[in-house]
Tab-separated table of C-alpha atoms and ligand atoms in Angstrom:
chain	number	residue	atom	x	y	z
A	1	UNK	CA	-34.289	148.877	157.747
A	2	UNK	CA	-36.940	145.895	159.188
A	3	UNK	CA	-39.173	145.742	156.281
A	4	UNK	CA	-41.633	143.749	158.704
A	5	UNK	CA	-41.635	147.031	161.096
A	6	UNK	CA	-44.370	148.881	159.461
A	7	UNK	CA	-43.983	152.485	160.594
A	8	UNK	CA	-47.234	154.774	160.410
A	9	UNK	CA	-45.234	157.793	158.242
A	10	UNK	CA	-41.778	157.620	157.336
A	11	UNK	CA	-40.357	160.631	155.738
A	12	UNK	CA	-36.840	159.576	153.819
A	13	UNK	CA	-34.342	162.298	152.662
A	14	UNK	CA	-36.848	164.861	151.595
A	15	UNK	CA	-35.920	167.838	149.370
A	16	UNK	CA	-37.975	170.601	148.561
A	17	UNK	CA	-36.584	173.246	146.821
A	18	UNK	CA	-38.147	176.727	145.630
A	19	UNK	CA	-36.771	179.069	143.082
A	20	UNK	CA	-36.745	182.742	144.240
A	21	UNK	CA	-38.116	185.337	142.195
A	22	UNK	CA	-34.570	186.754	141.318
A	23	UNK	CA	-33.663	183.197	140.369
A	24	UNK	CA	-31.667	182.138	143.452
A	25	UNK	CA	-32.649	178.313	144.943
A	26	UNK	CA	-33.893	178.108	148.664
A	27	UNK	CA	-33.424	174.716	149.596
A	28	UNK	CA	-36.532	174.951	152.254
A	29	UNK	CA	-36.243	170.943	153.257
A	30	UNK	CA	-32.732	170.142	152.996
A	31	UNK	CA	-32.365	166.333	153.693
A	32	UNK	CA	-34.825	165.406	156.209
A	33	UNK	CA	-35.599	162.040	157.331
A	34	UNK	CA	-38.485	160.758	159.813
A	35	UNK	CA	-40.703	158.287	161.226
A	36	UNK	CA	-43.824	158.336	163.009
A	37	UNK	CA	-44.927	155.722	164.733
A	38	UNK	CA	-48.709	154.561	165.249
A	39	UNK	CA	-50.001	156.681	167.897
A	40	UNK	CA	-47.216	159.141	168.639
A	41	UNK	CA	-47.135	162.643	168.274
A	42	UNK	CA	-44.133	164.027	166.765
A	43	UNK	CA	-43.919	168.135	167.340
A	44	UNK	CA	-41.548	169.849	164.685
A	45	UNK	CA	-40.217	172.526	166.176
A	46	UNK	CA	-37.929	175.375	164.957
A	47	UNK	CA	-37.293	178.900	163.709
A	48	UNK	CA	-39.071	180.735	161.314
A	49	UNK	CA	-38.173	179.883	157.711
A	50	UNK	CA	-36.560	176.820	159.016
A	51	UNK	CA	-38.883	174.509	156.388
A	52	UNK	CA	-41.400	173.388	158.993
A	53	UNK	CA	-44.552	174.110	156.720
A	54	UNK	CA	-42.889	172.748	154.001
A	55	UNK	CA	-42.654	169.751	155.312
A	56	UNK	CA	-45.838	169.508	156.621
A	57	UNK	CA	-47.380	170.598	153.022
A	58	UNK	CA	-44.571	167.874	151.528
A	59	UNK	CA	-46.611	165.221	153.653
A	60	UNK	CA	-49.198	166.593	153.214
A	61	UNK	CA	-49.110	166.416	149.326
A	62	UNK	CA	-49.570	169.931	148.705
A	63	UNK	CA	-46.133	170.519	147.379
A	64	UNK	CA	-44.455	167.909	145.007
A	65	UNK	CA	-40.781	167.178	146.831
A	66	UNK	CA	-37.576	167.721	144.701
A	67	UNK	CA	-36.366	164.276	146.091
A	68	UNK	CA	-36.483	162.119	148.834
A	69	UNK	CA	-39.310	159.785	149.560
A	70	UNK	CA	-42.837	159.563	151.762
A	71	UNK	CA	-44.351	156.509	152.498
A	72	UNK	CA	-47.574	155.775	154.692
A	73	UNK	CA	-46.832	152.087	156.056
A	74	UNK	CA	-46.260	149.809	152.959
A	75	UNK	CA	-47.817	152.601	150.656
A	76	UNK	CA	-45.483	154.835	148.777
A	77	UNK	CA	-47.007	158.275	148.501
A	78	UNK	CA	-44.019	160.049	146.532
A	79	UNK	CA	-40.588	159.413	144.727
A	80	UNK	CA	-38.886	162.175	143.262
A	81	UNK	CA	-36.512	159.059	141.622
A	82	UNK	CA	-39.488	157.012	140.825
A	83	UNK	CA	-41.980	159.672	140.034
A	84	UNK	CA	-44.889	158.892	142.109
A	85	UNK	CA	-47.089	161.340	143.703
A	86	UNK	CA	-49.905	160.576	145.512
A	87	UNK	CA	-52.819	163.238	145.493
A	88	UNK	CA	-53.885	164.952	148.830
A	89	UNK	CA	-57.241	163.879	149.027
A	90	UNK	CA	-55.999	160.007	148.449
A	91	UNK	CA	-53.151	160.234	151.569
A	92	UNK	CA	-56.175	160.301	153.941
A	93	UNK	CA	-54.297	162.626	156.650
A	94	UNK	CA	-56.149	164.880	158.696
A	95	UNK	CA	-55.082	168.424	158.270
A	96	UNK	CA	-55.709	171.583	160.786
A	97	UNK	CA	-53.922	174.358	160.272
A	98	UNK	CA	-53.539	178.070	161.688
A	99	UNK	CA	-55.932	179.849	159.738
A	100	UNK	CA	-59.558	178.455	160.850
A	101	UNK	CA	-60.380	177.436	157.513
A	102	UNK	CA	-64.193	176.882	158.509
A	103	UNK	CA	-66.614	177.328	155.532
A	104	UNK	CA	-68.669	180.258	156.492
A	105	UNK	CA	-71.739	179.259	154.573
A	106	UNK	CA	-72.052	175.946	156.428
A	107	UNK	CA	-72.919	175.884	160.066
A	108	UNK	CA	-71.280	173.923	162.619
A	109	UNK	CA	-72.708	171.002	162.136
A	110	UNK	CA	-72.390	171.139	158.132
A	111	UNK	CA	-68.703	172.351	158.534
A	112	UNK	CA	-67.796	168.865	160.569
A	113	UNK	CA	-70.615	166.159	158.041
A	114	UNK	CA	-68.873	167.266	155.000
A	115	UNK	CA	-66.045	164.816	154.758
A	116	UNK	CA	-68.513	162.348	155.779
A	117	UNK	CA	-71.068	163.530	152.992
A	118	UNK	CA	-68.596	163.910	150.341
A	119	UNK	CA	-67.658	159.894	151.227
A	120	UNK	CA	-71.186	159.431	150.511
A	121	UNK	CA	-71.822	158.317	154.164
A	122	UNK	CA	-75.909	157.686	154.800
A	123	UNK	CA	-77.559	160.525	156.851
A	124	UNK	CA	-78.314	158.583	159.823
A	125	UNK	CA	-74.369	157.418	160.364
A	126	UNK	CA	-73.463	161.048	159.825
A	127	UNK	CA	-75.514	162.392	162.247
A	128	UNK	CA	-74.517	160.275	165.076
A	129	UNK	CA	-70.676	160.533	164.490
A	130	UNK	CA	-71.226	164.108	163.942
A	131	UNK	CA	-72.851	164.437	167.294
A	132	UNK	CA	-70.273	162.677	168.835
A	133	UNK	CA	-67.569	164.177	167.783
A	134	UNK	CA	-68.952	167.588	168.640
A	135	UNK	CA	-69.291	166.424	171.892
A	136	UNK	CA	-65.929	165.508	172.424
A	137	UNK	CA	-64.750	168.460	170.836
A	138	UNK	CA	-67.445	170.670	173.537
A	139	UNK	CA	-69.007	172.734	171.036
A	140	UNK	CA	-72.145	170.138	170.950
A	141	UNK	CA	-74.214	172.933	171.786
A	142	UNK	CA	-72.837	175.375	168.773
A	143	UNK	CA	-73.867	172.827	166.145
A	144	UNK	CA	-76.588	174.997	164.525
A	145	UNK	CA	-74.435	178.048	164.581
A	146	UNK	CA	-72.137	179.739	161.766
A	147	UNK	CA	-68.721	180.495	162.341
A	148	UNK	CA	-68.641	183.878	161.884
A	149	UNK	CA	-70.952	183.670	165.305
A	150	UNK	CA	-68.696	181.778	167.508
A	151	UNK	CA	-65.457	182.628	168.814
A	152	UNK	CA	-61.926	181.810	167.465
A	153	UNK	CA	-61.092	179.081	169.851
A	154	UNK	CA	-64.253	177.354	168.785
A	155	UNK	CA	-63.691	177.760	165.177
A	156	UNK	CA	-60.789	176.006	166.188
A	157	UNK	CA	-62.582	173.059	167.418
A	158	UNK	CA	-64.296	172.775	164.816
A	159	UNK	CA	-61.788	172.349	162.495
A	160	UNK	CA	-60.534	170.243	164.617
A	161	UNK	CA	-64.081	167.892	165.112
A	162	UNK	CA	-63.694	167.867	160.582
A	163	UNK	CA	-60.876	166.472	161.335
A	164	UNK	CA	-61.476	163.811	163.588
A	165	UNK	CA	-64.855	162.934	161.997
A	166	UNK	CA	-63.228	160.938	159.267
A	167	UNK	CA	-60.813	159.179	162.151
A	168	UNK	CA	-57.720	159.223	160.605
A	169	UNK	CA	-54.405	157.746	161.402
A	170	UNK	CA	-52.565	160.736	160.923
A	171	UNK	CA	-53.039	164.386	161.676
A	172	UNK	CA	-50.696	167.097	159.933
A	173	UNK	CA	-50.893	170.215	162.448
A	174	UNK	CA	-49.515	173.487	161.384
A	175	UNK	CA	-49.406	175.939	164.461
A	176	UNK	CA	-53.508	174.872	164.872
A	177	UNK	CA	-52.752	177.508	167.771
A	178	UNK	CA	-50.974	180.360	167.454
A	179	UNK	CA	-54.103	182.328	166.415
A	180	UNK	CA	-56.004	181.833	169.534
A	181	UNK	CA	-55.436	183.568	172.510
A	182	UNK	CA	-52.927	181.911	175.604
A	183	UNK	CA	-55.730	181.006	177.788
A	184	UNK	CA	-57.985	178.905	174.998
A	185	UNK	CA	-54.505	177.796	173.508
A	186	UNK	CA	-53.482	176.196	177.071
A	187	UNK	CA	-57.330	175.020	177.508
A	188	UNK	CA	-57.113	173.032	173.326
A	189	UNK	CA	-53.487	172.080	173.982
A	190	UNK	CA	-54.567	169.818	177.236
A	191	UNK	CA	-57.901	168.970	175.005
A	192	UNK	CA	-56.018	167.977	172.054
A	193	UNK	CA	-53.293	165.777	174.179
A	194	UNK	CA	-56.823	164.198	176.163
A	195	UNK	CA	-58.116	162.888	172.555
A	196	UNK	CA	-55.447	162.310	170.928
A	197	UNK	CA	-54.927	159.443	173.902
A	198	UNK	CA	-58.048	158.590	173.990
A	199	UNK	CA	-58.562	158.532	169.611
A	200	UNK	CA	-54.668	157.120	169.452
A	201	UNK	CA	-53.935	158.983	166.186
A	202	UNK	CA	-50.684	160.144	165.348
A	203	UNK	CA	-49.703	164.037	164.505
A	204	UNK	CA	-47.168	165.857	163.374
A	205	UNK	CA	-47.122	169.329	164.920
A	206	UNK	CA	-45.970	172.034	163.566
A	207	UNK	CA	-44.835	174.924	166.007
A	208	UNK	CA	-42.728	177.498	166.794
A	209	UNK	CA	-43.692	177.418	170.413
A	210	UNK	CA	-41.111	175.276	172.628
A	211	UNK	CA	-43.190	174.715	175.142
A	212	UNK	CA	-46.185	173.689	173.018
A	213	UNK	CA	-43.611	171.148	171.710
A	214	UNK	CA	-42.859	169.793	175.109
A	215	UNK	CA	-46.255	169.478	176.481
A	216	UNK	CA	-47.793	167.951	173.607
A	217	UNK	CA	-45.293	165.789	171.592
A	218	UNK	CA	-43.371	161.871	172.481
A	219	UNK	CA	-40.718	163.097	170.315
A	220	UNK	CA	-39.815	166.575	169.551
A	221	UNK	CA	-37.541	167.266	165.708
A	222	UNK	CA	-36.096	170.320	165.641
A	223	UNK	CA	-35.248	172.019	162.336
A	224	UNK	CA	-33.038	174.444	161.215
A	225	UNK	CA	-32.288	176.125	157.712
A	226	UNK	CA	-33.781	173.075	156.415
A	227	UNK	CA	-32.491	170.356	158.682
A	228	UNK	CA	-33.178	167.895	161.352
A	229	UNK	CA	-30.532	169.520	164.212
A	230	UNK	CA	-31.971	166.812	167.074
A	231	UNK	CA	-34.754	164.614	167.314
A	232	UNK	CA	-35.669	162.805	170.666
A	233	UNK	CA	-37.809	163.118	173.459
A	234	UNK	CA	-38.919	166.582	174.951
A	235	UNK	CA	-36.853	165.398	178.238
A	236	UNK	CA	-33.233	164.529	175.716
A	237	UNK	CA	-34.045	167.640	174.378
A	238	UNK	CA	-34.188	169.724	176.998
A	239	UNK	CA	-31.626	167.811	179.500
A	240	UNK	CA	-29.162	167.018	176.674
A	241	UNK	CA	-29.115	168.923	173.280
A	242	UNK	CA	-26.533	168.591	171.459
A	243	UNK	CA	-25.561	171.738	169.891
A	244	UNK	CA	-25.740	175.063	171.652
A	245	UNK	CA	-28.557	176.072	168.985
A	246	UNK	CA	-30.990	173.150	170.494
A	247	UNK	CA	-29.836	174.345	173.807
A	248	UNK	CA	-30.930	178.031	173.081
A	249	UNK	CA	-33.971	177.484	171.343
A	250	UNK	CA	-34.989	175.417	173.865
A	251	UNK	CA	-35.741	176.274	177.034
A	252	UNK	CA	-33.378	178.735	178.966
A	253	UNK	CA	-29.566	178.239	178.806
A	254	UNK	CA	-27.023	179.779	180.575
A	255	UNK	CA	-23.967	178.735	178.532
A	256	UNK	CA	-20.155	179.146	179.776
A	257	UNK	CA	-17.572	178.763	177.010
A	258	UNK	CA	-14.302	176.993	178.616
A	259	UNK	CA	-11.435	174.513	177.516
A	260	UNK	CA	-11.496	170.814	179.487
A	261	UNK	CA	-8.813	170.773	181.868
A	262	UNK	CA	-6.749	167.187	182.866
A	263	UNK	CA	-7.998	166.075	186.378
A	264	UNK	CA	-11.301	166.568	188.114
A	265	UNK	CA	-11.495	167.366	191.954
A	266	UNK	CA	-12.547	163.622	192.745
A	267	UNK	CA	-13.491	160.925	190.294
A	268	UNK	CA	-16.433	161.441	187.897
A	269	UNK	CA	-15.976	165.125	187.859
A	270	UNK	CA	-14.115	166.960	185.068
A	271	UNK	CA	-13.217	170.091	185.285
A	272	UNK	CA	-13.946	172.679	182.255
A	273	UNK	CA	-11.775	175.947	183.092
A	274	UNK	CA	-14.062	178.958	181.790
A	275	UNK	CA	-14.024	182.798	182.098
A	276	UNK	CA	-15.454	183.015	184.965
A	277	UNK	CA	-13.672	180.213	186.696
A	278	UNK	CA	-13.270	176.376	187.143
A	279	UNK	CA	-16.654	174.625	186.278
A	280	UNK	CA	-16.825	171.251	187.839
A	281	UNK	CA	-18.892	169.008	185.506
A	282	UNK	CA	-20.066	165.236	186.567
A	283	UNK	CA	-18.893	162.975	184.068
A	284	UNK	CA	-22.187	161.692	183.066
A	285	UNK	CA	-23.042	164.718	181.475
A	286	UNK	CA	-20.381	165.023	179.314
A	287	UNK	CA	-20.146	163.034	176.047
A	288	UNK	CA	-17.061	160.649	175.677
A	289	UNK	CA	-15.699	162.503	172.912
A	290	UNK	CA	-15.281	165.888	174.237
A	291	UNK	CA	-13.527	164.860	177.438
A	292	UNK	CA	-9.799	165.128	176.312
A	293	UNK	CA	-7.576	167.878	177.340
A	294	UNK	CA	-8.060	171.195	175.806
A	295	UNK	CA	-11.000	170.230	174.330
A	296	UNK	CA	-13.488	173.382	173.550
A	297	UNK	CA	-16.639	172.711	174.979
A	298	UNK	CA	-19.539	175.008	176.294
A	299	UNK	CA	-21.096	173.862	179.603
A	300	UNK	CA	-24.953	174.481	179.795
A	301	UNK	CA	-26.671	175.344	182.896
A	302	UNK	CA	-30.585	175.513	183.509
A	303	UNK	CA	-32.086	178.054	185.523
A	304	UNK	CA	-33.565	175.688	187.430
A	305	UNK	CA	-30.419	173.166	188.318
A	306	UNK	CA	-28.604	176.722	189.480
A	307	UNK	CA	-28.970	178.063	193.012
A	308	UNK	CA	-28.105	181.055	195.029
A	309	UNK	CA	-26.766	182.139	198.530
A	310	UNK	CA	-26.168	185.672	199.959
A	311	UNK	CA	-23.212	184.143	201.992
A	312	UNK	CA	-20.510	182.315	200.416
A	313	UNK	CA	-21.448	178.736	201.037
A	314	UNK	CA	-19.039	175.881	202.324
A	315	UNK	CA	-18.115	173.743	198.969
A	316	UNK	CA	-18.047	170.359	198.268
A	317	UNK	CA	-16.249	168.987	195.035
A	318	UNK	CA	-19.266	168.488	193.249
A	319	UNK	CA	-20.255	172.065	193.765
A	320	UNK	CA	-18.746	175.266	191.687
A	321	UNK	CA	-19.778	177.992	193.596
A	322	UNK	CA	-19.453	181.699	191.167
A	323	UNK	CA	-19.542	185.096	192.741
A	324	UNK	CA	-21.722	187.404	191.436
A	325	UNK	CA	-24.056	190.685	191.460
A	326	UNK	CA	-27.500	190.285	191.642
A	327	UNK	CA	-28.286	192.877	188.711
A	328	UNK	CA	-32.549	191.882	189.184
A	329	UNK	CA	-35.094	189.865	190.352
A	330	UNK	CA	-38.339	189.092	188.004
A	331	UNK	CA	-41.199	187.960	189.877
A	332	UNK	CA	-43.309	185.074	187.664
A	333	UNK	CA	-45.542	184.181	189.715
A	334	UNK	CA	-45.012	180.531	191.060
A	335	UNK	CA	-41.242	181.792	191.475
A	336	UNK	CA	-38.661	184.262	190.383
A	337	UNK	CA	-35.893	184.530	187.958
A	338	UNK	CA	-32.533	186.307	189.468
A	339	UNK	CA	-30.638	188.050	186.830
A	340	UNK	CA	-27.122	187.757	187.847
A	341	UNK	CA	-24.140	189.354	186.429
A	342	UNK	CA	-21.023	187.014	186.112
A	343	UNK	CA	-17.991	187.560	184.317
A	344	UNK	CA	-19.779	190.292	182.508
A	345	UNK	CA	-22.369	187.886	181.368
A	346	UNK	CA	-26.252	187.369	182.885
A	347	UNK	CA	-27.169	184.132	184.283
A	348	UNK	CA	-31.033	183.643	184.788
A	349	UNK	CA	-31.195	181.333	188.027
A	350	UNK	CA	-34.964	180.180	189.218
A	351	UNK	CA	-35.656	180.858	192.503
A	352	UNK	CA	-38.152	179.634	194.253
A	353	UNK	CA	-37.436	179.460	197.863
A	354	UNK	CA	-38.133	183.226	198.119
A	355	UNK	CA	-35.007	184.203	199.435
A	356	UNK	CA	-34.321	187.968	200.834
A	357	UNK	CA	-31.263	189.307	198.025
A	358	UNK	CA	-30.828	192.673	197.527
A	359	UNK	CA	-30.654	193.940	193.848
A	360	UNK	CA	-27.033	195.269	193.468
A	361	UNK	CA	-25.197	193.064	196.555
A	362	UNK	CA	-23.136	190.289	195.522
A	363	UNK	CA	-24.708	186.833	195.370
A	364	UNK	CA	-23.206	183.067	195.494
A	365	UNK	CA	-24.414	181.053	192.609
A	366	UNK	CA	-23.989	177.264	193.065
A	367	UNK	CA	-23.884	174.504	190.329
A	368	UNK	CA	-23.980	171.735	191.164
A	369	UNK	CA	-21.760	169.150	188.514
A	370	UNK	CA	-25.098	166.754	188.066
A	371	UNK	CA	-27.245	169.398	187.200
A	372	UNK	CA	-24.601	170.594	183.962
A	373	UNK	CA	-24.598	169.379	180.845
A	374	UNK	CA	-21.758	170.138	178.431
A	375	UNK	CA	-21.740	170.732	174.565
A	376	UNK	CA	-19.658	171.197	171.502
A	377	UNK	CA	-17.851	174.739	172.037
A	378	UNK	CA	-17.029	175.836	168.866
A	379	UNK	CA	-19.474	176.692	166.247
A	380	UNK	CA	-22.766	179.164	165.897
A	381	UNK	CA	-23.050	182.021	167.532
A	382	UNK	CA	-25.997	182.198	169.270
A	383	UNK	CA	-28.598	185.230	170.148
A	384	UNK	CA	-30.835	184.472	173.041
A	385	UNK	CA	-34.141	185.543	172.882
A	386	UNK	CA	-34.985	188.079	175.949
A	387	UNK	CA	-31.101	188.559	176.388
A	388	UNK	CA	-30.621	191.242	178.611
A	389	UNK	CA	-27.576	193.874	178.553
A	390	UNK	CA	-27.052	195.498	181.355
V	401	ATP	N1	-43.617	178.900	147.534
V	401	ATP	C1	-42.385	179.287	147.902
V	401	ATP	N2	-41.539	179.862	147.009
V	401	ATP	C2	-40.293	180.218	147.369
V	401	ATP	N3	-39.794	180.052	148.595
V	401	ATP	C3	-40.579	179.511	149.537
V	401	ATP	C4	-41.918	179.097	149.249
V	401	ATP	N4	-42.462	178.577	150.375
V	401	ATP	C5	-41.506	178.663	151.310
V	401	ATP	N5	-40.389	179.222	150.827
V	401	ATP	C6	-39.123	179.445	151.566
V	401	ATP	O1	-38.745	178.234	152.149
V	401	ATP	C7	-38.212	178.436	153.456
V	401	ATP	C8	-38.981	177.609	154.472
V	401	ATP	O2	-40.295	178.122	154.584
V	401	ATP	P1	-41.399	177.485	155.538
V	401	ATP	O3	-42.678	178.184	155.281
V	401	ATP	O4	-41.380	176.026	155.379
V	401	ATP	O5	-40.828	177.865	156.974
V	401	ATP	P2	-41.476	177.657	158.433
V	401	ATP	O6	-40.471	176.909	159.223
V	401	ATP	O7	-42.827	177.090	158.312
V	401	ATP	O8	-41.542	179.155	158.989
V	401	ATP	P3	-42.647	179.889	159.929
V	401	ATP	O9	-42.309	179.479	161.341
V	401	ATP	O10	-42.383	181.330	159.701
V	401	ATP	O11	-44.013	179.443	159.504
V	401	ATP	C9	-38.245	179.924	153.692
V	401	ATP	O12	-36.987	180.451	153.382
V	401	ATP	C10	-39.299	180.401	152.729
V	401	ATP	O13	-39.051	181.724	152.342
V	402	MG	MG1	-44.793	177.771	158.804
């Protein structure tokens, strides 16, 4: 790698293992390599278990890594080969975390000074970041309360004004969310993106909420038993994962199981021949090396790149068209999700047009080949959250 190309956090084929209490060894971070560079915000996304805390607590230096290295910029902040490990309160990250972690004895305004007292900071300084920082934060008018007076979402910010207060290059967030309710965690999520332009810190997130991930992140890792599965931008992510776990953890997928069959209807389409019939797939989307004959491949479909018709609609050979029952229709507000029965599988298809379909009646689903992606077939077996068997 560029020695000159100083990332902010660079994470190097980390290991953390735990023993168990019967003996047995979890290995919790399993190889994971990462950098962060200045300013971005990297959300780490994944099931539970999956390691995601213990890699933030690895950074962090909370927990000593079994191997693997961490370095912020030029600094090396621990070698399980060279034996260096770099105290917490030396790394100079900014931590906020699920739990509120607010010191009830101190009010507002004494919660967010500390760091800046314990730095021995003069009281004049402190009180003018302090008060600016609240008021970015909006709890400016809180800052002679305690915390156990003010609601979660605002114990929230303040955690999150401590953590600002000391402007730090890098903030380690572990689900900072998931303990406020959906509203307030929309309202901090758009706060949190607004300074974290406006400060230019970087963050790693921790979540387990996808679409937290995609609103708030430049790049989105997603782990699993330990491992990096895919890391790129929310849109790769969603658009083009590459493993029918990304595809299922994130976002909806309606996946069709098939075998790649020689010759597409017109050039730049292949064909992928599947249970429920001939999927027409625009080259594009499908990776170079799973294009030969009698290939397995799974072909992904968003809800939202599927659409429907009551009639059976006049093709084109870009278009599969898949007959169907209409087993129900959700209403979501801003639009609906069709549950469709094909091939004795459901398909959830966004609709948003509002069309009349009667539950039971057979509908038309259309697909067409630039809105598919295709995948690796063989492999995990996947459970969908919300899958419904009808
Ligand atoms: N101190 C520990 N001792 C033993 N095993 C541990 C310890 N901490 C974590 N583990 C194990 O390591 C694995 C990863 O745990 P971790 O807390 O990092 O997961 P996570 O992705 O943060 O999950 P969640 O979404 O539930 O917070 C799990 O199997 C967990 O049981
Ligand atoms: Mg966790």
């Amino acid at each position: 790698m560029n020695a000159q190309h100083s990332t902010t956090l660079r994470v190097v084929d980390l290991q953390k293992h735990f023993r168990r209490q019967k003996g047995s060894n979890v290995a919790a971070v399993n190889g994971v390599s990462l950098d962060i560079e200045p300013g971005t915000m990297v959300a780490v996304l994944g099931p539970s278990g999956s390691g995601k805390t213990t890699l933030l607590r690895c950074i962090a230096g909370l927990e000593t890594p079994t191997g693997g290295e961490i370095w912020s910029g030029d600094l090396l902040l621990s070698s399980g080969d060279r034996g260096v490990i770099v105290p917490p309160e030396k790394r100079n990250f900014g931590m906020m975390f699920q739990t509120y972690a607010v010191w009830p004895h101190m009010t507002v305004f004494g919660n967010v000074a500390y760091p800046l007292k314990v730095r021995g900071m003069g009281k004049a300084e402190i009180q003018e970041r302090v008060t600016e920082i609240l008021r970015i934060v909006g709890i400016g008018h809180l800052r002679d309360e305690y915390p156990a007076n003010v609601s979660g979402g605002q114990q929230q910010r303040v955690a999150l004004a401590r953590c600002l207060v000391s402007d730090p290059k890098v903030i380690l967030f572990d689900e900072p969310l998931s303990n406020v309710d959906a509203k307030v965690r929309e309202e901090l999520r758009v706060e949190l993106l607004a300074m974290h332009k406006r400060l230019g810190f970087a963050g790693v997130y921790v979540t387990h909420d996808q679409e937290e991930a995609m609103v708030i992140s430049d790049r989105i890792v997603v782990m699993n038993e330990g491992k990096v599965v895919q890391a790129d931008t929310p849109q790769q992510v969603y658009r083009r994962p590459t493993t029918r776990f990304v595809a299922s953890f994130i976002g909806t997928a309606n996946m069709f199981d098939g075998r790649v069959r020689a010759g597409g209807p017109q050039p730049g389409i292949i064909t992928v021949s599947t249970k429920v019939g001939d999927i027409f797939v625009a080259s594009d989307n499908f990776p170079p090396e799973l294009r030969a004959e009698g290939t397995q491949v799974t072909v992904l479909a968003r809800p939202e790149g599927l659409s429907v018709a009551a009639e059976r609609p006049s093709t084109t050979p870009d278009a599969t068209v898949l007959q169907g029952m209409l087993r129900a229709e959700m209403f979501r507000g801003s639009h609906s999700e069709l549950l469709i029965e094909l091939g004795g599988q459901i398909v959830r298809v966004r609709n948003s047009q509002g069309h009349a379909l009667v539950e039971g009646h057979d509908v038309f689903v259309i697909a067409m080949s630039r809105s598919l992606y295709v995948l690796p077939g063989s492999g995990e077996s996947i459970v969908q959250s919300g899958e419904v068997t009808a």
